[in-house]
Amino acid sequence: MKKILLSLLAVLLCATTVLAGKSYTISVTQIVEHPSLDAMRKGVADRLEEKGIDATFNVHIAQGNAATNVQIISQIIGEQPDLVLAIATTGAQAAAQKIHDRPIVFTGVTDPVTAGLVKDLQNSNATNVTGMSDFSPMDKHVALIQEIVPSTQAIGVIYNAGEPNSVASVGALRENAAKAGLTVEEATIANSSGVYQAAQSLIGRCDVIYIPTDNTAISALESAIKVCTQNQLPLIVADVDSVARGALAAVAVDYYKMGLQTGDMVARILVDGADPSKMPVEFLNDLNLHVNTTAAASMGVTIPDTVLSRASKIIE
Amino acid sequence: MTSYAFFGALEQGFAYGLMVIGVYLTFRVLDFPDLTVDGSLPLGAAVSAVAVTSGYSPLLAILMAAGAGFLAGMVTGILNTKFKILHLLASILTMIALYSINLRIMGRPNIALLGQETVVDWFMKLTGLSPSYSNPLLFLCICLVIVFILIWFLHTEQGLAFLATGNNMQMITSQGVNTDTVIIFGVGLSNALVATSGALVAQNQGAADVNMGVGTIIAGLASVILGETIFGDKTIGRALIAALLGSALYRIAIGLALGLKLGSFSITPSDLNLITALIVVVALVSPRIKRTFLARRAA
């Protein structure tokens, strides 16, 4: 009897210590350092902290190198984390290829189905992978363009045809523009030094320039702003950070908020024991509208009050 | 460094081993600095990924990748020898052209191979080992087979002409060898190896990406120099093996840098490239310092 009581006590003790002091290790793979990607990582960490979950992050960044990106996965396997957080497409692909015995949560992946991470958005195939897509709802972008520049016939777009996310975005842009009765004029670039020329090549071919979430184009955004200001051409973008830099407006995914929502998914898996194979891919529906009235004036556009009243941030 | 990280470094080192041997052939043997590799590595990945996703056998896909790489290298060689374009520039031209060609081949910037049967899976089933051991072993075997074929080839008459071309072009021309042909073939061969490596890497990492070639030449040169400094290059066979081992060492250096933790404040993941460069510099400089030190002691 004494023995049984003692062992019961021991089990109870163990259980309480586990509940009270449970700490988790999360290994992070991220292809490059980039404000949006970093914001997502911070969002995940902040949400876990809010929830009082004790998590240690092992952060690995491949500095844009494909070989290092894969090597990081071996490092992560060695760390034996409770969960792998994969930020952006290439990191998530390498993780999904190599790690099958623990949950992988991706975030900031525009098209997880084409990337091969999940079979469909419902995640109906049984894998250890789930996560969030940052796919921009392109119909809202086209609607914003039409609302700000009602006379638009053709949308000019600048992007790097080598970026998977941009190719997916421009495909969606073409589709949605066609639905709205607009045409799309494309100017592709191979590196950021081509942005100036690409913007110039669009003059006369379009009524407004749109830049999707394209790392190459956005890194040289100032060139596009310069061309647009000189030629009184409105510049509308797909990310809010570019509005502060001088683009006219954007309705966009807030990457920090996306990190917070990803943090919720992580918490459900770690704490509530949710099965990643049964969790559908999530999207961020709560979008931010930023406008820059100074940029609008210099590009010869007056932003309608209907847009201004909806804006979550107005830069003057 | 955990054992997973160590074997992971070996895996990457040997997966890129053929690339490093390719770089060795152009850079050291032909004396031809060839930047085509930044384009021919993703070319190999692209061809292999398209072939696998269209239902070809992964092995055939690798051979197709090698063929594509050979053609790409030949273009650089022809631009250099027949059109008299400086080798560095000729290779840059091919490299930038390949970026567009790779996008054409793939039809999009990234092709996923997740869930597709690859040579990596075959070998794992064949050996029954866990991927940590099976992958590096597979890539090492492939590299060794190619190295032995290369050693055999470089001892044939054509091979000797190949070796002599980089050393003394005038001498070899006076022997009646057409050096243009040797260069076109040599750069082709080198890029066939690089593209094969790209195909292996894509099948291993589960995706081909148009940007995966960035920095290939840097990794290749660092590996070649690291290998020859540490393992020597007295004979061609030894030099080829040294290049292969150099590739593994280079990735181990990166593995060390990835795992380096000296407090959260002093080193962050953003320092990776700097730390890697420092580790390689130390590896390069230390044999020289040791030699000077020994020489001084002897004197």
XYZ file of C-alpha atoms in Angstrom:
615
model
C 0.000 0.000 0.000
C 2.749 2.383 1.002
C 4.506 1.606 -2.243
C 1.437 2.406 -4.296
C 0.864 5.659 -2.444
C 4.487 6.639 -2.889
C 4.487 5.914 -6.596
C 1.216 7.787 -6.993
C 2.799 10.732 -5.251
C 5.819 10.493 -7.507
C 3.655 10.442 -10.629
C 1.689 13.414 -9.355
C 4.880 15.346 -8.617
C 6.257 14.612 -12.052
C 3.020 15.696 -13.703
C 2.887 19.016 -11.873
C 6.493 19.869 -12.585
C 5.927 19.096 -16.250
C 2.858 21.336 -16.332
C 4.496 24.186 -14.482
C 7.937 24.232 -15.998
C 7.345 22.966 -19.535
C 9.642 24.826 -21.865
C 9.830 24.350 -25.607
C 12.591 24.634 -28.150
C 11.738 26.081 -31.528
C 14.291 25.989 -34.338
C 13.857 28.647 -36.974
C 15.100 28.512 -40.562
C 14.989 31.706 -42.550
C 16.582 32.226 -45.977
C 17.612 35.893 -45.561
C 17.296 38.775 -43.144
C 14.573 41.046 -44.417
C 12.234 43.409 -42.491
C 9.060 41.432 -43.342
C 10.602 38.065 -42.560
C 12.095 39.377 -39.303
C 8.717 40.902 -38.356
C 7.055 37.504 -38.737
C 9.647 35.885 -36.496
C 9.145 38.598 -33.875
C 5.359 38.173 -34.120
C 5.601 34.467 -33.351
C 7.891 35.081 -30.367
C 5.704 37.895 -29.002
C 2.511 35.861 -29.233
C 4.075 32.925 -27.402
C 5.346 35.292 -24.726
C 1.864 36.871 -24.374
C 0.443 33.420 -23.811
C 3.056 32.762 -21.157
C 4.629 29.938 -23.137
C 8.284 29.429 -22.356
C 9.984 28.947 -25.720
C 13.634 29.128 -26.700
C 14.324 30.077 -30.307
C 17.336 28.773 -32.220
C 17.460 31.111 -35.184
C 19.345 30.140 -38.365
C 19.611 32.443 -41.352
C 21.109 31.146 -44.621
C 22.189 34.595 -45.874
C 20.578 33.804 -49.200
C 22.734 30.740 -49.849
C 20.983 27.607 -51.126
C 23.605 25.201 -49.758
C 23.578 26.774 -46.297
C 19.785 26.677 -46.387
C 19.904 22.875 -46.599
C 22.762 22.559 -44.130
C 20.711 24.462 -41.573
C 18.233 21.589 -41.607
C 20.940 19.193 -40.355
C 21.758 21.679 -37.595
C 18.080 21.753 -36.655
C 17.806 17.947 -36.596
C 20.741 17.976 -34.185
C 18.989 20.493 -31.951
C 15.998 18.120 -31.536
C 13.482 20.989 -31.297
C 9.833 20.582 -30.359
C 8.820 22.429 -33.500
C 10.426 23.843 -36.629
C 9.408 27.307 -37.759
C 10.215 27.824 -41.453
C 10.054 31.397 -42.702
C 9.641 31.841 -46.502
C 9.437 29.259 -49.287
C 12.918 27.806 -49.778
C 13.564 27.208 -46.088
C 10.188 25.506 -45.742
C 10.876 23.262 -48.747
C 14.204 22.063 -47.364
C 12.651 21.453 -43.942
C 9.688 19.535 -45.383
C 12.031 17.380 -47.479
C 14.242 16.351 -44.559
C 12.207 16.482 -41.354
C 9.279 14.113 -40.897
C 9.247 13.317 -37.186
C 8.248 16.671 -35.715
C 5.865 19.516 -36.608
C 6.914 22.123 -39.171
C 5.034 25.412 -39.266
C 5.795 27.645 -42.240
C 4.920 31.298 -42.596
C 5.302 33.905 -45.309
C 4.901 31.350 -48.105
C 2.775 32.783 -50.898
C 1.804 29.591 -52.689
C 2.332 26.564 -50.402
C 0.574 24.170 -52.815
C 2.834 24.895 -55.810
C 5.794 24.908 -53.439
C 4.885 21.294 -52.652
C 4.530 21.932 -48.908
C 0.900 20.818 -48.711
C -1.225 18.983 -51.249
C -4.113 21.429 -50.915
C -5.003 24.389 -48.706
C -7.156 22.152 -46.505
C -3.952 20.170 -45.793
C -5.877 16.948 -46.356
C -2.737 14.850 -46.913
C -1.175 13.510 -43.765
C 2.083 15.390 -43.246
C 3.795 17.105 -40.377
C 3.612 20.442 -42.211
C 1.180 23.352 -41.918
C 1.400 27.122 -41.816
C 0.361 30.480 -43.170
C 0.270 31.939 -46.656
C 0.964 35.637 -47.227
C -0.894 35.606 -50.511
C -2.171 39.104 -51.184
C -5.843 39.187 -52.073
C -5.242 40.670 -55.511
C -8.867 41.660 -56.115
C -8.482 44.178 -53.281
C -5.310 45.594 -54.866
C -7.039 46.049 -58.217
C -10.064 47.593 -56.508
C -7.790 50.032 -54.658
C -6.083 51.012 -57.922
C -9.470 51.670 -59.533
C -10.693 53.621 -56.540
C -7.640 55.906 -56.410
C -7.166 56.286 -60.174
C -10.648 55.715 -61.670
C -9.462 56.466 -65.220
C -7.086 53.468 -65.208
C -7.038 51.378 -68.392
C -3.678 49.669 -68.068
C -1.685 48.696 -64.967
C 2.085 48.614 -65.333
C 3.857 46.099 -63.125
C 7.556 45.787 -62.256
C 8.843 42.474 -60.912
C 11.636 39.911 -60.989
C 10.568 36.867 -62.991
C 12.983 34.850 -60.858
C 10.996 35.286 -57.652
C 8.343 32.584 -57.178
C 6.152 34.842 -55.045
C 6.147 37.609 -57.648
C 5.298 35.275 -60.508
C 2.327 33.984 -58.512
C 1.258 37.559 -57.650
C 1.484 38.813 -61.246
C -0.499 35.795 -62.436
C -3.233 36.738 -59.976
C -2.952 40.399 -60.996
C -3.525 39.494 -64.672
C -6.556 37.435 -63.746
C -8.127 40.077 -61.514
C -7.305 42.964 -63.861
C -8.990 41.098 -66.711
C -12.077 40.629 -64.537
C -12.119 44.383 -63.900
C -11.699 45.059 -67.628
C -8.103 46.325 -67.322
C -4.916 45.322 -69.124
C -1.515 44.612 -67.534
C 1.785 45.862 -68.957
C 4.782 43.944 -67.562
C 8.372 45.065 -67.089
C 10.617 42.339 -65.673
C 13.956 42.927 -64.002
C 16.843 40.633 -63.155
C 18.379 42.765 -60.402
C 17.551 45.901 -58.478
C 19.636 48.134 -60.748
C 17.117 47.457 -63.502
C 14.191 49.076 -61.669
C 14.822 52.596 -62.984
C 14.843 51.483 -66.598
C 11.890 49.159 -66.100
C 9.837 52.029 -64.667
C 10.830 54.272 -67.579
C 9.861 51.593 -70.073
C 6.337 51.647 -68.656
C 5.793 55.377 -69.237
C 3.092 55.880 -71.836
C 2.096 52.224 -71.669
C 0.113 52.424 -68.456
C -1.885 54.755 -66.191
C -0.547 53.497 -62.887
C 2.465 51.430 -61.789
C 2.004 48.567 -59.358
C 4.819 46.752 -57.565
C 3.994 43.386 -55.939
C 5.868 41.989 -52.917
C 8.988 41.559 -55.025
C 12.244 41.697 -53.068
C 14.263 42.869 -56.059
C 11.932 45.696 -57.094
C 11.265 46.841 -53.542
C 14.954 47.080 -52.697
C 15.274 49.772 -55.375
C 11.851 51.316 -54.815
C 13.293 54.854 -54.829
C 14.124 54.562 -58.545
C 10.501 53.777 -59.332
C 9.309 56.622 -57.083
C 11.606 59.028 -58.919
C 10.326 58.000 -62.353
C 6.713 58.137 -61.165
C 7.114 61.603 -59.625
C 8.794 63.004 -62.744
C 6.108 61.602 -65.012
C 3.055 62.164 -62.772
C 2.340 58.454 -62.705
C 0.752 57.006 -59.546
C 2.727 54.224 -57.825
C 0.732 51.695 -55.824
C 2.476 48.874 -54.015
C 1.678 45.621 -52.244
C 3.446 46.234 -48.928
C 2.870 48.949 -46.352
C 6.549 49.592 -45.614
C 6.978 50.927 -49.145
C 4.277 53.548 -48.507
C 6.411 55.115 -45.790
C 9.280 55.175 -48.305
C 7.223 57.241 -50.757
C 4.800 55.023 -52.672
C 1.230 56.267 -52.865
C -0.780 53.532 -51.186
C -0.935 49.864 -50.300
C -3.480 47.464 -48.935
C -1.395 44.717 -47.506
C -0.585 41.901 -45.246
C 0.949 43.120 -42.012
C 3.831 40.712 -41.496
C 4.002 41.294 -37.773
C 0.305 40.425 -37.408
C 0.936 37.411 -39.580
C 3.649 36.358 -37.138
C 1.174 36.733 -34.263
C -1.347 34.484 -35.999
C 1.400 31.978 -36.818
C 2.267 32.095 -33.113
C -1.297 30.986 -32.376
C -0.830 27.991 -34.661
C 2.465 27.166 -32.965
C 0.839 27.385 -29.525
C -2.007 25.094 -30.580
C 0.491 22.459 -31.694
C 2.893 22.749 -28.768
C 0.514 23.288 -25.861
C -2.860 21.942 -26.995
C -1.307 19.035 -28.870
C -3.016 19.897 -32.181
C -2.003 17.699 -35.105
C -0.368 19.758 -37.883
C -1.573 17.297 -40.510
C -5.166 18.233 -39.648
C -4.597 22.024 -39.617
C -5.502 23.819 -42.856
C -3.279 26.570 -44.261
C -4.288 29.905 -42.742
C -4.467 33.351 -44.320
C -4.412 36.797 -42.759
C -7.740 38.454 -43.420
C -7.092 41.503 -41.312
C -5.390 43.787 -43.871
C -3.828 47.204 -43.442
C -4.414 50.181 -45.739
C -1.655 52.784 -45.717
C -1.703 55.967 -47.805
C 0.901 58.659 -48.376
C -0.755 61.978 -49.202
C 2.537 63.768 -49.917
C 3.503 61.107 -52.440
C 0.027 61.326 -53.946
C 0.370 65.082 -54.466
C 3.809 64.727 -56.066
C 2.463 62.061 -58.416
C -0.485 64.253 -59.379
C -3.227 62.276 -57.646
C -5.834 63.289 -55.069
C -6.742 60.409 -52.827
C -10.533 60.131 -52.487
C -12.054 60.540 -49.030
C -13.529 57.034 -49.170
C -9.984 55.691 -49.192
C -8.662 58.143 -46.595
C -11.440 57.312 -44.152
C -10.593 53.604 -44.348
C -6.851 54.007 -43.996
C -5.241 52.572 -40.888
C -2.299 54.925 -41.402
C -1.966 58.192 -43.307
C 1.513 59.512 -43.993
C 1.671 63.230 -44.721
C 28.600 20.566 -33.599
C 26.158 17.670 -33.284
C 26.659 14.493 -35.288
C 23.598 15.423 -37.362
C 25.198 18.741 -38.192
C 28.501 17.017 -39.002
C 26.950 14.464 -41.349
C 24.780 17.226 -42.783
C 27.946 19.153 -43.607
C 29.455 16.057 -45.254
C 26.235 15.584 -47.203
C 26.390 19.130 -48.563
C 30.133 18.872 -49.152
C 29.856 15.732 -51.264
C 26.645 16.869 -52.995
C 28.624 19.892 -54.179
C 31.750 17.751 -54.648
C 31.374 17.364 -58.407
C 30.877 21.125 -58.668
C 34.183 21.681 -56.849
C 35.947 19.143 -59.087
C 34.498 20.971 -62.089
C 35.828 24.275 -60.760
C 39.212 22.611 -60.140
C 39.406 21.457 -63.778
C 38.808 24.924 -65.219
C 40.491 27.077 -62.574
C 43.626 25.009 -61.916
C 44.056 22.655 -64.894
C 42.908 24.847 -67.779
C 43.778 28.129 -66.049
C 40.331 29.365 -67.083
C 38.370 31.299 -64.417
C 34.857 30.140 -65.259
C 31.823 31.922 -63.816
C 29.437 29.849 -65.958
C 29.031 27.631 -62.882
C 26.689 30.127 -61.175
C 24.307 29.437 -64.053
C 25.083 25.822 -64.882
C 24.428 24.583 -61.328
C 20.781 25.776 -61.397
C 20.654 24.617 -65.047
C 21.370 21.075 -63.891
C 18.793 21.432 -61.121
C 16.214 22.834 -63.558
C 16.679 20.121 -66.197
C 16.614 17.380 -63.594
C 13.534 18.804 -61.832
C 11.585 19.187 -65.065
C 12.581 15.678 -66.152
C 11.597 14.109 -62.822
C 8.261 15.941 -62.640
C 7.498 14.877 -66.225
C 7.936 11.277 -65.192
C 11.493 10.457 -66.290
C 13.640 8.296 -64.055
C 15.675 10.422 -61.591
C 18.867 8.770 -62.862
C 18.096 9.663 -66.468
C 17.231 13.164 -65.233
C 20.781 13.506 -63.848
C 22.309 12.389 -67.147
C 20.156 14.915 -69.012
C 21.348 17.594 -66.588
C 24.970 16.624 -67.281
C 24.348 16.937 -71.026
C 22.787 20.387 -70.602
C 25.730 21.490 -68.462
C 28.177 20.248 -71.085
C 26.446 22.355 -73.747
C 26.461 25.430 -71.502
C 30.196 25.021 -70.881
C 30.822 24.553 -74.596
C 29.101 27.875 -75.277
C 31.528 29.611 -72.897
C 34.445 27.771 -74.506
C 33.341 28.723 -78.027
C 32.780 32.373 -77.062
C 36.316 32.413 -75.674
C 38.252 30.511 -78.345
C 36.344 31.166 -81.562
C 35.072 34.687 -80.866
C 38.138 35.742 -78.842
C 36.082 37.030 -75.899
C 38.066 37.207 -72.649
C 37.416 33.993 -70.646
C 36.017 35.811 -67.617
C 33.622 37.840 -69.742
C 32.646 34.877 -71.919
C 31.655 32.934 -68.815
C 29.723 35.874 -67.341
C 27.780 36.170 -70.602
C 26.817 32.503 -70.528
C 25.957 32.766 -66.842
C 23.503 35.666 -67.255
C 21.986 34.060 -70.345
C 21.448 30.874 -68.350
C 19.326 32.762 -65.811
C 16.685 33.401 -68.483
C 17.147 29.960 -70.009
C 16.652 28.285 -66.633
C 13.422 30.230 -66.130
C 12.312 29.076 -69.608
C 13.169 25.454 -68.837
C 11.298 25.459 -65.541
C 8.474 27.747 -66.659
C 8.550 29.263 -63.177
C 11.232 30.176 -60.663
C 10.848 27.202 -58.330
C 9.888 23.588 -58.978
C 9.099 21.436 -55.962
C 10.305 17.836 -55.910
C 8.755 17.122 -52.522
C 7.138 13.718 -52.572
C 8.819 12.726 -55.864
C 10.971 9.619 -55.965
C 14.662 10.597 -56.304
C 18.036 8.846 -56.361
C 18.367 9.842 -52.702
C 15.297 7.732 -51.837
C 16.529 4.838 -53.969
C 19.861 4.699 -52.204
C 18.253 4.976 -48.779
C 16.036 1.976 -49.540
C 18.980 0.076 -51.021
C 21.271 0.561 -48.018
C 18.616 0.650 -45.313
C 20.539 3.446 -43.604
C 18.993 6.580 -42.112
C 19.184 9.649 -44.379
C 21.903 11.181 -42.168
C 24.334 8.459 -43.247
C 22.849 7.320 -46.534
C 22.887 10.743 -48.246
C 26.557 11.625 -47.668
C 27.532 8.054 -48.571
C 25.593 8.211 -51.841
C 27.147 11.516 -52.875
C 30.620 10.347 -51.849
C 30.243 7.193 -53.951
C 29.104 9.172 -56.990
C 32.004 11.626 -56.581
C 34.567 8.809 -56.170
C 33.340 6.988 -59.282
C 33.633 10.196 -61.322
C 37.048 10.988 -59.802
C 38.377 7.552 -60.831
C 37.009 7.959 -64.353
C 38.655 11.400 -64.506
C 41.996 10.031 -63.247
C 41.874 7.330 -65.921
C 40.967 9.888 -68.593
C 43.694 12.340 -67.581
C 46.290 9.607 -68.109
C 45.197 8.951 -71.693
C 46.802 10.875 -74.575
C 43.847 13.309 -74.786
C 43.943 13.728 -71.042
C 47.623 14.602 -71.052
C 46.979 17.188 -73.762
C 44.218 18.548 -71.548
C 46.571 18.822 -68.556
C 49.283 20.453 -70.674
C 46.978 23.071 -72.202
C 46.692 25.116 -69.050
C 50.399 24.754 -68.293
C 51.980 25.700 -71.546
C 49.707 26.445 -74.417
C 52.543 27.183 -76.843
C 54.259 23.900 -76.197
C 51.082 21.921 -76.651
C 50.207 23.801 -79.867
C 53.643 22.926 -81.271
C 52.832 19.276 -80.529
C 49.980 19.569 -83.019
C 47.132 19.662 -80.492
C 44.277 22.046 -81.209
C 44.015 23.953 -77.924
C 40.680 25.507 -78.904
C 39.097 22.059 -79.001
C 40.691 21.171 -75.677
C 39.342 24.339 -74.035
C 35.825 23.930 -75.464
C 35.766 20.297 -74.347
C 37.331 21.086 -70.964
C 34.942 23.885 -70.010
C 32.098 21.666 -71.238
C 33.276 18.773 -69.087
C 33.647 21.034 -66.069
C 30.120 22.388 -66.426
C 28.732 18.907 -67.023
C 30.093 18.038 -63.565
C 28.672 21.249 -62.077
C 25.232 20.601 -63.596
C 25.313 17.013 -62.313
C 25.994 18.433 -58.892
C 23.049 20.837 -59.325
C 20.794 17.912 -60.239
C 21.880 15.967 -57.136
C 21.400 19.010 -54.932
C 17.872 19.622 -56.276
C 16.878 15.986 -55.746
C 18.331 16.170 -52.252
C 16.780 19.464 -51.134
C 13.362 18.812 -52.646
C 13.272 21.762 -55.024
C 15.036 23.444 -57.918
C 15.227 27.202 -57.588
C 16.435 29.645 -60.219
C 18.464 31.536 -57.590
C 20.224 28.500 -56.124
C 23.400 29.128 -58.145
C 24.265 32.391 -56.431
C 27.711 32.116 -54.852
C 28.571 28.755 -56.450
C 31.899 29.981 -57.794
C 32.903 31.399 -54.403
C 32.123 28.099 -52.658
C 33.933 26.245 -55.458
C 37.101 28.329 -55.297
C 37.197 28.331 -51.501
C 36.832 24.529 -51.496
C 39.541 24.037 -54.144
C 42.024 26.244 -52.307
C 41.140 24.784 -48.913
C 41.589 21.262 -50.287
C 44.919 21.841 -51.966
C 46.346 23.773 -49.006
C 45.523 21.003 -46.574
C 45.763 17.835 -48.680
C 48.270 18.858 -51.357
C 48.225 18.540 -55.137
C 51.368 16.556 -56.005
C 49.610 14.258 -58.489
C 46.399 14.873 -60.412
C 44.666 12.057 -58.523
C 45.626 13.547 -55.197
C 44.542 17.001 -56.349
C 41.082 15.756 -57.370
C 40.592 13.967 -54.048
C 41.865 17.084 -52.268
C 39.234 19.176 -54.090
C 36.527 16.755 -52.988
C 37.707 16.797 -49.379
C 38.081 20.577 -49.593
C 34.388 20.758 -50.431
C 33.546 18.764 -47.307
C 35.856 20.912 -45.167
C 34.292 24.096 -46.514
C 30.828 22.903 -45.477
C 32.117 21.775 -42.089
C 33.444 25.306 -41.621
C 29.983 26.676 -42.381
C 28.466 24.088 -40.050
C 30.769 25.295 -37.285
C 29.813 28.886 -37.984
C 26.110 27.982 -37.889
C 26.474 26.260 -34.544
C 28.733 28.876 -33.008
C 27.220 30.420 -29.913
C 29.202 32.876 -27.866
C 26.344 34.493 -25.994
C 23.327 35.977 -27.705
C 24.860 39.420 -27.718
C 28.199 38.863 -29.410
C 27.298 36.718 -32.428
C 24.054 36.659 -34.369
C 22.929 34.633 -37.392
C 23.635 37.683 -39.548
C 27.375 37.213 -38.933
C 27.399 33.839 -40.690
C 29.138 34.948 -43.887
C 31.792 36.862 -41.968
C 32.521 33.953 -39.633
C 32.659 31.520 -42.545
C 35.117 33.773 -44.356
C 37.260 34.017 -41.209
C 37.320 30.236 -40.698
C 38.378 29.703 -44.306
C 41.063 32.412 -44.020
C 42.442 30.760 -40.895
C 42.506 27.383 -42.657
C 44.302 28.923 -45.612
C 46.847 30.853 -43.622
C 47.701 28.314 -40.922
C 49.788 25.907 -43.120
C 51.871 28.860 -44.305
C 52.427 30.075 -40.764
C 53.378 26.537 -39.736
C 55.899 26.335 -42.607
C 57.492 29.662 -41.718
C 57.633 28.628 -38.086
C 59.256 25.257 -38.921
C 61.713 26.914 -41.299
C 62.741 29.353 -38.610
C 63.249 26.560 -36.095
C 65.370 24.631 -38.592
C 67.506 27.729 -39.147
